[in-house]
XYZ file of C-alpha atoms in Angstrom:
621
model
C 31.143 43.824 -100.616
C 32.556 41.617 -97.853
C 29.305 41.962 -95.894
C 27.392 40.622 -98.877
C 29.743 37.623 -99.024
C 29.180 36.956 -95.283
C 25.352 37.043 -95.557
C 25.137 34.353 -98.150
C 21.950 32.741 -99.393
C 22.821 29.470 -97.576
C 23.066 31.188 -94.222
C 19.787 33.023 -94.763
C 18.096 29.759 -95.605
C 19.300 28.118 -92.369
C 18.253 31.076 -90.233
C 14.845 31.174 -91.874
C 14.326 27.461 -91.225
C 15.214 27.823 -87.528
C 12.898 30.825 -87.153
C 10.054 29.016 -88.844
C 10.528 25.977 -86.534
C 10.489 28.112 -83.390
C 7.435 30.028 -84.539
C 5.657 26.764 -85.300
C 6.474 25.380 -81.838
C 5.078 28.496 -80.150
C 1.901 28.358 -82.228
C 1.480 24.629 -81.475
C 1.866 25.150 -77.740
C -0.545 28.084 -77.780
C -3.104 26.029 -79.668
C -2.776 23.106 -77.235
C -3.404 25.410 -74.278
C -6.414 26.983 -75.990
C -7.977 23.593 -76.735
C -7.325 22.061 -73.310
C -9.945 24.175 -71.527
C -9.626 25.908 -68.170
C -6.993 24.479 -65.814
C -8.306 22.890 -62.592
C -8.536 25.264 -59.669
C -6.327 24.154 -56.780
C -8.501 23.222 -53.832
C -7.753 25.219 -50.719
C -6.047 23.140 -48.055
C -6.877 23.824 -44.445
C -4.872 22.206 -41.664
C -7.190 20.926 -38.938
C -6.569 21.879 -35.324
C -5.053 19.100 -33.249
C -7.424 17.686 -30.671
C -6.978 18.354 -26.977
C -6.245 15.810 -24.246
C -8.315 16.013 -21.057
C -8.672 14.093 -17.815
C -11.907 12.253 -16.940
C -13.322 15.427 -15.337
C -12.661 17.640 -18.372
C -9.462 19.251 -17.086
C -7.281 20.204 -20.086
C -3.932 18.404 -20.056
C -2.742 19.211 -23.601
C -4.037 21.834 -26.056
C -2.926 23.295 -29.382
C -1.210 26.657 -29.374
C 0.830 28.828 -31.728
C 4.518 29.308 -31.013
C 7.215 31.007 -33.050
C 10.693 30.282 -34.395
C 13.290 33.060 -34.654
C 14.709 32.791 -38.183
C 17.834 34.758 -39.151
C 19.440 35.492 -42.542
C 23.075 36.220 -41.708
C 23.893 38.181 -44.849
C 21.195 40.744 -43.933
C 22.637 41.403 -40.461
C 24.652 44.606 -40.887
C 26.240 44.662 -37.405
C 26.473 41.418 -35.378
C 27.359 43.246 -32.147
C 24.348 45.552 -32.309
C 22.130 42.663 -33.387
C 23.269 40.421 -30.499
C 23.077 43.122 -27.823
C 19.542 44.100 -28.870
C 18.139 40.569 -28.915
C 19.830 39.118 -25.825
C 17.453 40.613 -23.185
C 14.264 39.446 -24.937
C 15.358 35.976 -26.040
C 16.835 34.745 -22.778
C 20.097 34.127 -24.597
C 23.526 35.553 -23.863
C 24.745 38.181 -26.364
C 27.993 36.268 -26.852
C 26.045 33.087 -27.537
C 23.944 34.840 -30.208
C 27.080 36.241 -31.850
C 28.775 32.853 -31.752
C 25.740 31.207 -33.368
C 25.865 33.770 -36.163
C 29.589 33.267 -36.713
C 29.676 29.481 -36.476
C 26.707 28.747 -38.721
C 28.024 27.388 -42.074
C 25.053 28.604 -44.134
C 23.324 31.929 -44.573
C 20.159 30.811 -42.746
C 19.678 29.598 -39.172
C 17.086 29.268 -36.432
C 18.295 31.299 -33.486
C 15.653 29.871 -31.149
C 12.583 27.670 -31.610
C 9.128 27.640 -30.054
C 9.014 30.945 -28.234
C 5.758 32.115 -26.683
C 3.389 34.859 -27.816
C 4.755 37.127 -25.095
C 8.349 36.577 -26.188
C 7.307 37.216 -29.802
C 5.777 40.604 -28.896
C 8.920 41.639 -27.019
C 11.144 40.669 -29.951
C 8.885 42.511 -32.423
C 9.238 45.676 -30.301
C 13.040 45.386 -30.386
C 12.974 44.836 -34.138
C 10.911 48.020 -34.626
C 12.910 50.156 -32.211
C 16.301 48.972 -33.329
C 15.385 48.608 -36.992
C 17.098 45.248 -37.078
C 17.424 43.534 -40.420
C 17.692 39.848 -41.271
C 15.280 38.500 -38.637
C 11.731 37.194 -38.926
C 9.347 35.267 -36.701
C 7.813 32.096 -38.159
C 4.515 30.884 -36.688
C 4.422 27.145 -35.931
C 1.558 25.037 -34.585
C 2.624 23.570 -31.260
C 1.343 22.190 -27.964
C 1.083 23.497 -24.459
C 0.601 21.414 -21.317
C -1.215 23.439 -18.616
C -0.418 20.950 -15.829
C 3.305 20.732 -16.696
C 4.472 17.255 -15.566
C 1.152 15.859 -14.351
C 0.657 12.394 -15.923
C 3.459 13.230 -18.362
C 4.171 9.601 -19.302
C 0.536 9.082 -20.250
C 0.061 12.342 -22.172
C 3.322 12.237 -24.120
C 5.031 14.890 -26.241
C 5.161 16.256 -29.800
C 8.233 16.501 -32.032
C 9.176 19.546 -34.113
C 7.110 18.135 -36.989
C 3.954 18.273 -34.875
C 3.664 14.512 -34.551
C 3.492 12.584 -31.291
C 6.701 11.070 -29.990
C 5.536 9.427 -26.776
C 2.420 8.589 -24.768
C -1.116 9.169 -25.989
C 0.179 11.938 -28.262
C 1.897 9.127 -30.190
C -0.660 6.342 -29.841
C -3.560 8.589 -30.885
C -1.684 10.650 -33.474
C -4.220 9.941 -36.249
C -7.144 10.565 -33.882
C -5.814 13.860 -32.515
C -4.534 15.025 -35.911
C -5.906 13.104 -38.942
C -3.395 12.349 -41.717
C -3.507 14.563 -44.821
C -5.088 17.976 -45.297
C -8.670 19.127 -45.036
C -11.080 18.368 -46.601
C -10.581 14.612 -46.672
C -12.364 11.410 -45.728
C -10.697 11.492 -42.304
C -10.750 15.188 -41.682
C -12.083 15.504 -38.153
C -9.725 15.712 -35.211
C -11.034 14.389 -31.911
C -10.480 15.463 -28.346
C -9.259 12.577 -26.190
C -10.647 12.266 -22.667
C -8.500 10.017 -20.497
C -9.577 7.806 -17.606
C -6.986 9.606 -15.468
C -8.433 11.640 -12.611
C -6.193 14.702 -12.352
C -6.864 15.126 -8.631
C -5.976 11.533 -7.746
C -2.992 11.706 -10.114
C -1.711 14.827 -8.349
C -2.031 13.299 -4.879
C -0.344 10.040 -5.870
C 2.482 11.835 -7.682
C 3.102 13.850 -4.517
C 3.166 10.651 -2.446
C 5.519 8.966 -4.930
C 7.989 11.876 -4.886
C 7.977 11.888 -1.091
C 8.623 8.132 -1.143
C 11.583 8.607 -3.490
C 13.075 11.198 -1.165
C 12.595 9.088 1.954
C 13.918 5.849 0.444
C 16.518 7.435 -1.887
C 15.113 5.113 -4.549
C 16.021 5.119 -8.212
C 12.373 5.164 -9.246
C 8.787 4.649 -8.096
C 5.778 3.208 -9.931
C 2.298 3.745 -8.474
C -0.927 2.842 -10.289
C -4.547 3.209 -9.215
C -7.290 1.505 -11.225
C -11.059 1.120 -11.118
C -11.484 -2.507 -10.053
C -14.805 -3.004 -11.866
C -13.898 -1.428 -15.213
C -10.114 -1.618 -15.632
C -9.914 2.164 -16.079
C -6.653 3.711 -14.876
C -7.256 6.565 -12.409
C -3.619 7.412 -11.729
C -0.469 6.385 -13.560
C 2.686 7.490 -11.762
C 6.259 6.938 -12.872
C 8.869 8.914 -10.989
C 11.088 10.678 -11.819
C 9.020 12.419 -14.496
C 9.492 15.222 -17.033
C 7.881 18.653 -17.341
C 6.176 18.448 -20.739
C 6.646 22.183 -21.319
C 10.412 21.686 -21.042
C 10.584 18.169 -22.440
C 13.698 18.842 -24.522
C 15.670 19.618 -21.385
C 14.526 16.506 -19.501
C 16.727 13.535 -18.663
C 16.272 10.018 -20.106
C 15.348 8.739 -16.631
C 12.549 11.324 -16.471
C 11.193 10.324 -19.872
C 11.290 6.560 -19.194
C 7.775 5.075 -18.890
C 8.442 2.421 -16.238
C 4.959 0.893 -15.777
C 4.720 0.032 -19.484
C 8.347 -0.527 -20.496
C 10.182 -1.895 -17.456
C 10.205 -5.687 -16.924
C 11.285 -7.020 -13.518
C 10.926 -9.998 -11.184
C 7.928 -9.184 -8.957
C 8.884 -11.172 -5.863
C 6.396 -12.255 -3.202
C 3.470 -10.108 -4.407
C 3.255 -12.633 -7.243
C 2.187 -15.335 -4.758
C -1.400 -14.088 -4.808
C -1.565 -15.153 -8.464
C 0.503 -18.333 -8.227
C -1.378 -19.618 -5.155
C -4.700 -18.723 -6.810
C -3.664 -20.623 -9.951
C -2.437 -23.637 -7.975
C -5.567 -23.817 -5.834
C -7.697 -23.594 -8.965
C -5.729 -26.550 -10.354
C -6.428 -28.573 -7.206
C -2.836 -28.536 -5.913
C -4.084 -27.236 -2.558
C -7.343 -26.612 -0.734
C -8.226 -24.043 1.908
C -7.997 -26.560 4.763
C -4.677 -28.158 3.669
C -1.566 -27.634 5.778
C 2.127 -27.797 4.930
C 5.163 -27.835 7.177
C 7.697 -25.035 6.749
C 11.087 -25.757 8.294
C 12.773 -22.582 6.986
C 13.419 -23.638 3.392
C 12.349 -25.866 0.546
C 14.711 -28.601 -0.639
C 14.185 -30.883 -3.626
C 16.269 -33.903 -4.554
C 15.742 -35.691 -7.877
C 16.143 -39.458 -8.388
C 19.505 -38.651 -9.984
C 20.689 -36.919 -6.832
C 20.327 -33.357 -8.182
C 19.490 -30.925 -5.397
C 18.225 -27.374 -5.124
C 16.929 -25.310 -2.200
C 14.712 -22.244 -1.812
C 15.144 -20.280 1.388
C 12.302 -18.920 3.514
C 12.083 -15.878 5.780
C 11.458 -18.009 8.851
C 10.561 -21.455 10.181
C 6.799 -21.019 9.991
C 5.872 -24.536 11.126
C 2.494 -25.840 9.983
C 0.917 -23.409 7.533
C -2.305 -23.313 5.518
C -2.662 -21.454 2.175
C -3.964 -18.482 4.199
C -0.807 -18.546 6.346
C 1.396 -18.859 3.262
C -0.007 -15.567 1.954
C -0.092 -14.004 5.425
C 3.555 -14.762 6.235
C 4.747 -14.875 2.590
C 6.076 -18.376 3.087
C 8.384 -19.520 0.255
C 8.595 -23.083 1.544
C 4.833 -23.626 1.570
C 4.438 -21.990 -1.847
C 7.081 -24.255 -3.371
C 5.504 -27.373 -1.879
C 2.148 -26.526 -3.429
C 3.736 -25.669 -6.784
C 5.412 -29.063 -7.035
C 1.998 -30.760 -6.857
C 0.757 -29.161 -10.107
C 1.668 -30.006 -13.704
C 4.021 -27.476 -15.250
C 1.941 -26.992 -18.413
C -1.241 -26.393 -16.426
C 0.499 -23.965 -14.092
C 1.900 -22.032 -17.043
C -1.522 -21.861 -18.732
C -3.143 -20.436 -15.619
C -0.491 -17.748 -15.193
C -0.825 -16.805 -18.859
C -4.560 -16.613 -18.264
C -3.846 -13.813 -15.791
C -2.045 -11.997 -18.628
C 1.600 -12.663 -17.798
C 3.816 -13.018 -20.851
C 1.483 -10.807 -22.957
C 1.004 -7.097 -23.478
C -1.996 -5.515 -21.818
C -2.462 -3.508 -25.048
C -3.042 -0.338 -23.108
C -2.992 2.860 -25.193
C 0.754 3.486 -24.810
C 3.654 2.745 -27.185
C 6.438 0.207 -26.703
C 4.809 -1.875 -23.973
C 6.845 -4.869 -22.810
C 5.532 -8.427 -22.739
C 7.799 -9.263 -19.825
C 9.773 -12.522 -19.838
C 7.877 -15.767 -19.318
C 9.403 -18.787 -21.018
C 7.445 -21.870 -22.044
C 7.392 -24.751 -19.569
C 9.280 -26.798 -22.183
C 12.301 -24.669 -21.303
C 11.880 -24.831 -17.515
C 14.531 -26.330 -15.307
C 13.863 -28.538 -12.278
C 13.562 -25.518 -10.032
C 11.579 -23.273 -12.425
C 8.084 -24.138 -11.210
C 8.603 -23.422 -7.476
C 10.847 -20.472 -8.283
C 8.255 -18.871 -10.572
C 5.628 -19.497 -7.889
C 7.505 -17.213 -5.473
C 7.915 -14.464 -8.091
C 11.366 -15.188 -9.519
C 12.464 -16.490 -12.931
C 9.585 -14.511 -14.446
C 9.587 -10.839 -15.427
C 6.453 -8.728 -15.445
C 5.395 -5.124 -15.916
C 3.513 -3.048 -13.362
C 0.603 -2.901 -15.815
C 0.468 -6.702 -15.988
C 0.324 -6.892 -12.189
C -2.621 -4.478 -12.050
C -4.473 -6.219 -14.879
C -3.989 -9.613 -13.202
C -5.415 -8.165 -9.968
C -8.691 -7.366 -11.745
C -9.377 -11.130 -11.703
C -9.323 -11.168 -7.905
C -11.653 -8.155 -7.773
C -14.111 -9.486 -10.379
C -14.832 -13.061 -9.293
C -12.061 -14.543 -11.409
C -12.535 -12.537 -14.625
C -9.608 -10.523 -16.005
C -10.489 -7.059 -17.362
C -8.483 -5.178 -19.976
C -6.870 -1.995 -18.666
C -7.671 1.275 -20.411
C -6.547 4.904 -20.414
C -9.270 6.047 -22.835
C -12.549 7.276 -21.382
C -14.157 9.048 -24.362
C -13.551 10.687 -27.740
C -15.227 14.017 -28.508
C -15.561 16.031 -31.687
C -14.343 19.630 -31.773
C -17.997 20.634 -31.291
C -18.231 18.645 -28.091
C -20.252 15.718 -29.390
C -19.394 12.277 -27.998
C -17.932 10.009 -30.701
C -16.842 6.957 -28.681
C -16.536 5.827 -25.073
C -14.724 3.118 -23.143
C -16.490 -0.168 -22.657
C -15.350 -2.648 -20.058
C -13.721 -5.574 -21.848
C -13.485 -9.031 -20.321
C -10.434 -11.112 -21.186
C -11.936 -14.297 -19.803
C -12.302 -16.074 -16.483
C -9.037 -17.532 -15.181
C -10.142 -18.695 -11.715
C -13.478 -19.453 -10.106
C -15.400 -16.892 -8.019
C -14.711 -19.028 -4.930
C -10.941 -18.981 -5.496
C -11.015 -15.220 -6.103
C -12.984 -14.720 -2.872
C -10.557 -16.881 -0.911
C -7.545 -14.911 -2.180
C -9.110 -11.611 -1.141
C -9.895 -13.167 2.234
C -6.292 -14.332 2.630
C -5.047 -10.875 1.668
C -7.373 -9.277 4.219
C -5.817 -11.485 6.890
C -2.412 -10.236 5.692
C -3.532 -6.627 6.214
C -4.837 -7.398 9.702
C -2.156 -9.636 11.195
C 0.472 -10.413 8.547
C 3.206 -8.702 6.580
C 0.814 -6.032 5.252
C -0.475 -4.504 8.495
C 1.100 -1.139 7.689
C -0.954 -0.877 4.504
C -4.230 -1.004 6.422
C -6.352 2.145 6.658
C -8.226 0.803 9.688
C -11.847 1.555 8.856
C -12.055 0.255 5.268
C -11.260 -3.468 4.903
C -8.309 -3.994 2.565
C -6.753 -6.939 0.766
C -2.969 -6.590 0.835
C 0.162 -8.432 -0.270
C 3.711 -7.137 0.067
C 6.909 -8.211 -1.636
C 10.675 -7.729 -1.545
C 12.516 -8.956 -4.627
C 16.262 -9.145 -5.160
C 17.220 -7.678 -8.507
C 19.556 -9.365 -10.943
C 23.117 -8.110 -10.689
C 24.035 -5.795 -13.555
C 27.740 -6.602 -13.713
C 27.689 -10.360 -13.165
C 25.482 -13.414 -13.062
C 23.183 -13.988 -10.111
C 21.352 -11.603 -7.812
C 22.520 -8.294 -6.392
C 23.139 -8.064 -2.647
C 22.175 -4.384 -2.546
C 19.477 -3.786 -5.188
C 15.852 -4.662 -4.409
C 12.338 -3.908 -5.582
C 9.961 -3.322 -2.684
C 6.313 -3.603 -3.606
C 2.747 -3.807 -2.336
C -0.673 -4.587 -3.813
C -3.849 -3.234 -2.219
C -7.480 -3.929 -3.180
C -10.376 -2.261 -1.337
C -12.997 -2.501 0.022
C -12.605 -6.274 0.283
C -16.304 -7.101 0.304
C -16.997 -5.097 -2.876
C -13.702 -4.052 -4.546
C -13.615 -0.587 -6.108
C -9.921 0.299 -6.243
C -6.727 -1.564 -7.099
C -3.477 0.034 -5.952
C -0.039 -1.233 -6.905
C 3.306 0.213 -5.851
C 6.886 -0.724 -6.727
C 9.924 1.077 -5.284
C 13.041 0.511 -7.395
C 16.391 0.196 -5.635
C 15.615 1.799 -2.267
C 18.629 2.590 -0.098
C 18.774 1.222 3.448
C 15.490 -0.432 4.413
C 14.166 -2.659 1.613
C 11.470 -4.819 3.251
C 8.203 -4.286 1.373
C 6.101 -4.568 4.511
C 7.972 -1.637 6.032
C 8.514 0.857 3.218
C 5.950 -0.062 0.540
C 2.929 -0.945 2.696
C 2.745 2.496 4.419
C 2.735 4.185 1.002
C -0.257 2.106 -0.070
C -2.003 3.212 3.120
C -1.357 6.885 2.297
C -2.547 6.462 -1.284
C -5.644 4.541 -0.192
C -6.565 7.179 2.386
C -6.207 9.925 -0.231
C -8.494 8.091 -2.669
C -11.053 7.131 0.003
C -11.341 10.740 1.191
C -11.464 12.189 -2.336
C -14.157 9.801 -3.535
C -16.117 10.024 -0.307
C -16.059 6.265 0.215
C -17.841 5.084 3.331
C -15.623 4.452 6.325
C -18.313 3.002 8.580
C -17.435 -0.622 7.729
C -14.556 -1.029 10.135
C -12.226 -3.997 9.866
C -13.444 -6.715 12.252
C -11.509 -9.270 14.250
C -11.652 -12.545 12.365
C -11.041 -15.158 15.073
C -12.439 -15.509 18.575
C -9.722 -15.310 21.191
C -7.507 -13.057 19.079
C -6.401 -10.018 21.063
C -5.469 -6.919 19.092
C -2.774 -4.805 20.719
C -2.499 -1.031 20.255
C 0.724 -0.523 18.297
C 2.128 2.049 20.715
C 1.307 0.202 23.966
C 3.527 -2.203 25.878
C 2.576 -5.817 25.263
C 0.880 -7.656 28.096
C 0.307 -11.423 28.151
C -2.442 -12.697 30.417
C -4.781 -15.644 29.790
C -4.215 -16.038 26.030
C -1.343 -15.252 23.637
C -2.068 -11.973 21.805
C -1.256 -11.234 18.159
C 2.085 -9.426 18.287
C 2.692 -9.161 14.525
C 3.928 -5.682 13.565
C 4.836 -4.708 17.157
C 8.232 -2.948 17.551
C 10.931 -4.519 19.702
C 10.796 -1.825 22.379
C 7.174 -2.711 23.099
C 7.876 -6.403 23.697
C 11.257 -6.159 25.467
C 9.614 -6.069 28.968
C 8.335 -9.611 28.342
C 11.898 -10.860 28.841
C 11.510 -10.054 32.552
C 8.611 -12.473 32.989
C 9.638 -15.367 35.238
C 6.532 -17.444 34.527
C 7.144 -17.474 30.761
C 10.124 -18.336 28.561
C 10.246 -15.574 25.917
C 12.727 -15.832 23.039
C 13.264 -12.854 20.718
C 15.364 -13.156 17.549
C 16.199 -10.312 15.183
C 15.534 -6.577 15.394
C 12.784 -4.261 14.207
C 9.199 -5.524 14.181
C 7.552 -8.873 14.879
C 6.899 -10.757 11.619
C 6.023 -14.158 13.076
C 5.355 -15.787 16.411
C 4.896 -19.168 18.030
C 2.480 -20.241 19.435
C -0.310 -18.689 17.379
C -2.521 -15.863 18.709
C -5.396 -17.083 20.841
C -3.442 -19.978 22.394
C -4.170 -20.340 26.141
C -1.224 -19.297 28.313
C 0.296 -21.896 30.618
C 2.996 -21.472 33.225
C 6.493 -21.965 31.804
C 5.224 -21.652 28.210
C 7.893 -20.873 25.583
C 6.981 -17.972 23.285
C 9.183 -17.332 20.238
C 9.097 -13.999 18.416
C 10.952 -13.370 15.145
C 11.680 -9.737 14.262
C 12.829 -8.056 11.056
């Protein structure tokens, strides 16, 4: 009877109402599904293969591959000792390290090792089968392999764990190499990127750069080779560099892209652009002469004074001599004759103060302040390559103006884009950035630079049988710990353009913080000669057009022969001290030698008739 009282009519009514509501909801949902028609079929998504990166000759520099991650579920590992001992030999990991990773991991899941090769995967699979290990699986991941290891590593770049580019062309061309989204889509096709880099030239110049680092104990070396007529980069060297197949283990200094990211004061190499700009502005003409007394001094009407030192007392110098001897005094005198705004505009016309917009991320603009912010000494100081910061890329791009009758060409690392089927989709076109100087001024600068390679500070850059235009530089670096310039840190550099009569190649080298010898004419110029010889031989450039003597009466002296003075004064520039020391024994001449090393300047000039009792001064460095 108590059960009947519990199941009352009120309770039954409530339960019936709830049941009816639930049944109605189910029927309503069922009816809605029936009336809605067939659900849309999910479209299959196919991930496109990432495009390859190749050099200009078709050599593969980066290609997609499949690697594997070792995934472990700790709770499924029945014996950590057995597990660790079995995996250690085939993973390259220590058994204790594997056990520690298992013990220290806070969660139940961990990646024991990422991106192992197909061979490592097969070895691990064999161990798993033989040892019947539990709790381990191998996850396939799309990755990248770099067949040439560290060749052109700063240009090629690297991928992150998410398969996206982190540096270099892998970053800049991320959407070209691997279109965003899944396939099919409007932008579904991945392209292969063919670079302007020539792998053979790149290899030779990297080898030369590493040798230079060893010999000079430098902190870094930048070496760039470019096609003078197109702006295409043939070799892009930044040492030290990273092995792209072991990028995660590389050092920050190896990953640092110096030619694009590093801004520095260029020093005397910059004079080829400042003198060209000043001559274009009418501040000097080819036949003008200026007197160098060892330094430039300027005094304002208010009595303010500043000085710029020079390497030597060069006496009367023409613009050719200023480039030949790298005369600071003469450069400053010419600079003071031009308007600051006009001088700035010309230098910006060369590309200084702006990115080259080459296909690399993070490029610096350098530091080039407006003339409104210049001090009294800014104009002559900038003219000699100080108080302005540039990148190596800017220096090379500016040099295209000298090689192309005054027209600046945009630099490029992209040669072509190809579809996965091998069809050409796009190709590099030479892009003019405008004419900054006249063809006559450009020709004169190359002529001056040729003189520098024959009898000036750049003689060691000469290759002998292919006429070269050369300018060297040695720039003090700003002190890191205090204001002013360092007394120990320098950048030694050299620019080479050849052949002079019809430029094909631009070479630019900068050695960062060499130890011991720092003079650009001594340590940078010989490197340019090595690089030029390697390129000339590789490209089969004609060597029959030997460098000719420019002036009648000029006597060229073999570098390893003792100097003899007879009827006329020979050119002794670049001759070592031991080869001129016997001249001190001459009783009919008064020979003065100052300094040690090699002759960098002389008085009187080569070709001067010899007279009895003549005084000959030789300055060595």
